[in-house]
């Protein structure tokens, strides 16, 4: 069974933040957690990035994202919904 994970991403990013968010999304795909990430507008300040992952990988993916956000100091930029 597939489980969706949502990331809330701030729209007004500086170039470093943009590159780091792209790096996060690329690593999610390259590690095999998902094949595609859907991006929708939430409001004027945020995008919602949604992707499906297996139920078995859900906790691992969330831990990976949380560690990435912490390591790259993106807590004001990206959050897991």
Short mmCIF file of N, CA and C in Angstrom, two decimals:
data_model
loop_
_atom_site.label_atom_id
_atom_site.label_comp_id
_atom_site.label_asym_id
_atom_site.label_seq_id
_atom_site.Cartn_x
_atom_site.Cartn_y
_atom_site.Cartn_z
N UNK A 1 0.84 -1.18 0.00
CA UNK A 1 0.00 0.00 0.00
C UNK A 1 0.88 1.24 0.00
N UNK A 2 0.52 2.21 -0.80
CA UNK A 2 1.27 3.46 -0.92
C UNK A 2 0.76 4.48 0.10
N UNK A 3 1.66 5.27 0.63
CA UNK A 3 1.32 6.32 1.58
C UNK A 3 1.88 7.64 1.09
N UNK A 4 1.07 8.69 1.12
CA UNK A 4 1.51 10.00 0.67
C UNK A 4 2.21 10.75 1.79
N UNK A 5 3.24 11.46 1.42
CA UNK A 5 3.94 12.36 2.33
C UNK A 5 3.88 13.74 1.72
N UNK A 6 3.60 14.74 2.55
CA UNK A 6 3.51 16.11 2.07
C UNK A 6 4.58 16.96 2.73
N UNK A 7 5.22 17.78 1.91
CA UNK A 7 6.17 18.77 2.39
C UNK A 7 5.61 20.15 2.11
N UNK A 8 5.67 21.01 3.07
CA UNK A 8 5.29 22.41 2.88
C UNK A 8 6.58 23.18 2.64
N UNK A 9 6.67 23.83 1.47
CA UNK A 9 7.89 24.52 1.07
C UNK A 9 7.58 26.00 0.84
N UNK A 10 8.34 26.85 1.51
CA UNK A 10 8.17 28.30 1.36
C UNK A 10 8.49 28.69 -0.09
N UNK A 11 7.73 29.64 -0.63
CA UNK A 11 7.94 30.08 -2.01
C UNK A 11 9.10 31.06 -2.16
N UNK A 12 9.28 31.94 -1.21
CA UNK A 12 10.31 32.99 -1.33
C UNK A 12 11.65 32.50 -0.77
N UNK A 13 12.36 31.77 -1.62
CA UNK A 13 13.63 31.17 -1.22
C UNK A 13 14.80 31.93 -1.84
N UNK A 14 15.90 31.99 -1.10
CA UNK A 14 17.11 32.55 -1.69
C UNK A 14 17.75 31.46 -2.55
N UNK A 15 18.73 31.80 -3.38
CA UNK A 15 19.33 30.79 -4.28
C UNK A 15 19.88 29.57 -3.56
N UNK A 16 20.52 29.73 -2.40
CA UNK A 16 21.05 28.60 -1.65
C UNK A 16 19.93 27.68 -1.19
N UNK A 17 18.84 28.26 -0.68
CA UNK A 17 17.71 27.46 -0.23
C UNK A 17 17.07 26.72 -1.40
N UNK A 18 16.93 27.40 -2.54
CA UNK A 18 16.36 26.75 -3.73
C UNK A 18 17.17 25.53 -4.13
N UNK A 19 18.48 25.69 -4.18
CA UNK A 19 19.36 24.59 -4.56
C UNK A 19 19.27 23.44 -3.56
N UNK A 20 19.19 23.76 -2.29
CA UNK A 20 19.12 22.73 -1.25
C UNK A 20 17.79 21.98 -1.29
N UNK A 21 16.70 22.68 -1.56
CA UNK A 21 15.39 22.01 -1.69
C UNK A 21 15.39 21.09 -2.91
N UNK A 22 15.98 21.54 -4.00
CA UNK A 22 16.10 20.69 -5.19
C UNK A 22 16.95 19.46 -4.87
N UNK A 23 18.01 19.65 -4.10
CA UNK A 23 18.87 18.53 -3.68
C UNK A 23 18.07 17.53 -2.84
N UNK A 24 17.23 18.02 -1.93
CA UNK A 24 16.39 17.14 -1.12
C UNK A 24 15.46 16.32 -2.00
N UNK A 25 14.76 16.98 -2.91
CA UNK A 25 13.82 16.27 -3.77
C UNK A 25 14.53 15.27 -4.68
N UNK A 26 15.68 15.66 -5.21
CA UNK A 26 16.46 14.74 -6.04
C UNK A 26 16.93 13.53 -5.27
N UNK A 27 17.32 13.74 -4.02
CA UNK A 27 17.79 12.60 -3.21
C UNK A 27 16.65 11.66 -2.86
N UNK A 28 15.44 12.19 -2.68
CA UNK A 28 14.28 11.33 -2.41
C UNK A 28 14.02 10.40 -3.60
N UNK A 29 14.19 10.93 -4.79
CA UNK A 29 13.99 10.13 -6.00
C UNK A 29 15.16 9.17 -6.20
N UNK A 30 16.39 9.66 -6.06
CA UNK A 30 17.55 8.80 -6.31
C UNK A 30 17.69 7.67 -5.29
N UNK A 31 17.21 7.87 -4.08
CA UNK A 31 17.24 6.82 -3.06
C UNK A 31 16.10 5.82 -3.22
N UNK A 32 15.22 6.07 -4.19
CA UNK A 32 14.15 5.13 -4.48
C UNK A 32 12.93 5.27 -3.58
N UNK A 33 12.84 6.38 -2.85
CA UNK A 33 11.68 6.59 -1.98
C UNK A 33 10.42 6.92 -2.79
N UNK A 34 10.61 7.51 -3.96
CA UNK A 34 9.48 7.86 -4.82
C UNK A 34 9.99 7.99 -6.25
N UNK A 35 9.06 8.09 -7.19
CA UNK A 35 9.43 8.29 -8.59
C UNK A 35 9.11 9.69 -9.08
N UNK A 36 8.13 10.32 -8.43
CA UNK A 36 7.70 11.65 -8.87
C UNK A 36 7.21 12.44 -7.66
N UNK A 37 7.42 13.75 -7.71
CA UNK A 37 6.96 14.65 -6.66
C UNK A 37 6.03 15.67 -7.30
N UNK A 38 4.82 15.76 -6.80
CA UNK A 38 3.83 16.68 -7.31
C UNK A 38 3.90 17.99 -6.52
N UNK A 39 3.81 19.11 -7.23
CA UNK A 39 3.90 20.42 -6.59
C UNK A 39 2.61 21.19 -6.86
N UNK A 40 1.98 21.64 -5.78
CA UNK A 40 0.75 22.44 -5.87
C UNK A 40 0.92 23.70 -5.04
N UNK A 41 0.23 24.76 -5.43
CA UNK A 41 0.20 25.97 -4.61
C UNK A 41 -0.70 25.73 -3.41
N UNK A 42 -0.23 26.09 -2.23
CA UNK A 42 -1.08 26.06 -1.05
C UNK A 42 -1.73 27.42 -0.86
N UNK A 43 -0.90 28.45 -0.91
CA UNK A 43 -1.36 29.84 -0.79
C UNK A 43 -0.27 30.73 -1.34
N UNK A 44 -0.29 32.01 -1.01
CA UNK A 44 0.71 32.92 -1.57
C UNK A 44 2.11 32.72 -0.99
N UNK A 45 2.22 32.00 0.11
CA UNK A 45 3.51 31.82 0.77
C UNK A 45 4.14 30.45 0.60
N UNK A 46 3.31 29.41 0.35
CA UNK A 46 3.83 28.04 0.36
C UNK A 46 3.36 27.21 -0.83
N UNK A 47 4.22 26.25 -1.22
CA UNK A 47 3.89 25.16 -2.13
C UNK A 47 3.71 23.91 -1.27
N UNK A 48 2.92 22.98 -1.75
CA UNK A 48 2.83 21.65 -1.15
C UNK A 48 3.43 20.66 -2.14
N UNK A 49 4.45 19.94 -1.69
CA UNK A 49 5.09 18.91 -2.50
C UNK A 49 4.61 17.57 -1.95
N UNK A 50 3.96 16.79 -2.80
CA UNK A 50 3.39 15.51 -2.37
C UNK A 50 4.02 14.38 -3.17
N UNK A 51 4.34 13.30 -2.46
CA UNK A 51 4.83 12.11 -3.15
C UNK A 51 4.38 10.88 -2.41
N UNK A 52 4.32 9.77 -3.14
CA UNK A 52 3.91 8.48 -2.58
C UNK A 52 5.15 7.66 -2.28
N UNK A 53 5.09 6.92 -1.19
CA UNK A 53 6.14 5.98 -0.84
C UNK A 53 5.47 4.75 -0.23
N UNK A 54 6.20 3.67 -0.16
CA UNK A 54 5.60 2.46 0.40
C UNK A 54 5.38 2.63 1.90
N UNK A 55 4.42 1.90 2.43
CA UNK A 55 4.12 1.97 3.86
C UNK A 55 5.34 1.55 4.67
N UNK A 56 6.10 0.60 4.15
CA UNK A 56 7.29 0.11 4.87
C UNK A 56 8.38 1.18 4.97
N UNK A 57 8.44 2.08 4.00
CA UNK A 57 9.49 3.10 3.98
C UNK A 57 9.05 4.42 4.61
N UNK A 58 7.81 4.56 4.95
CA UNK A 58 7.28 5.85 5.41
C UNK A 58 8.08 6.44 6.57
N UNK A 59 8.31 5.67 7.62
CA UNK A 59 9.06 6.19 8.77
C UNK A 59 10.49 6.53 8.39
N UNK A 60 11.11 5.68 7.60
CA UNK A 60 12.49 5.92 7.15
C UNK A 60 12.58 7.22 6.35
N UNK A 61 11.62 7.43 5.46
CA UNK A 61 11.60 8.64 4.64
C UNK A 61 11.42 9.87 5.52
N UNK A 62 10.49 9.81 6.45
CA UNK A 62 10.26 10.96 7.33
C UNK A 62 11.49 11.27 8.17
N UNK A 63 12.18 10.25 8.65
CA UNK A 63 13.41 10.46 9.41
C UNK A 63 14.49 11.06 8.52
N UNK A 64 14.59 10.59 7.28
CA UNK A 64 15.58 11.13 6.35
C UNK A 64 15.31 12.61 6.08
N UNK A 65 14.05 12.95 5.82
CA UNK A 65 13.69 14.34 5.54
C UNK A 65 13.98 15.22 6.75
N UNK A 66 13.60 14.77 7.93
CA UNK A 66 13.83 15.54 9.15
C UNK A 66 15.33 15.77 9.37
N UNK A 67 16.14 14.74 9.16
CA UNK A 67 17.59 14.88 9.33
C UNK A 67 18.17 15.84 8.29
N UNK A 68 17.67 15.77 7.06
CA UNK A 68 18.13 16.65 5.98
C UNK A 68 17.79 18.10 6.32
N UNK A 69 16.55 18.33 6.73
CA UNK A 69 16.11 19.69 7.09
C UNK A 69 16.99 20.24 8.21
N UNK A 70 17.27 19.43 9.20
CA UNK A 70 18.10 19.86 10.33
C UNK A 70 19.54 20.14 9.88
N UNK A 71 20.13 19.22 9.12
CA UNK A 71 21.52 19.35 8.69
C UNK A 71 21.73 20.57 7.79
N UNK A 72 20.73 20.86 6.95
CA UNK A 72 20.85 21.97 6.00
C UNK A 72 20.22 23.26 6.51
N UNK A 73 19.78 23.25 7.76
CA UNK A 73 19.18 24.43 8.39
C UNK A 73 18.01 24.99 7.57
N UNK A 74 17.08 24.10 7.23
CA UNK A 74 15.92 24.48 6.42
C UNK A 74 14.62 24.51 7.22
N UNK A 75 14.70 24.54 8.53
CA UNK A 75 13.48 24.44 9.35
C UNK A 75 12.50 25.59 9.10
N UNK A 76 12.97 26.73 8.66
CA UNK A 76 12.08 27.84 8.35
C UNK A 76 11.59 27.77 6.90
N UNK A 77 12.10 26.83 6.13
CA UNK A 77 11.83 26.73 4.70
C UNK A 77 10.96 25.55 4.33
N UNK A 78 11.23 24.39 4.92
CA UNK A 78 10.55 23.14 4.58
C UNK A 78 10.06 22.48 5.86
N UNK A 79 8.82 21.94 5.81
CA UNK A 79 8.32 21.16 6.93
C UNK A 79 7.49 19.99 6.40
N UNK A 80 7.45 18.93 7.20
CA UNK A 80 6.63 17.77 6.84
C UNK A 80 5.23 18.03 7.38
N UNK A 81 4.23 17.82 6.51
CA UNK A 81 2.83 18.02 6.93
C UNK A 81 2.23 16.69 7.30
#
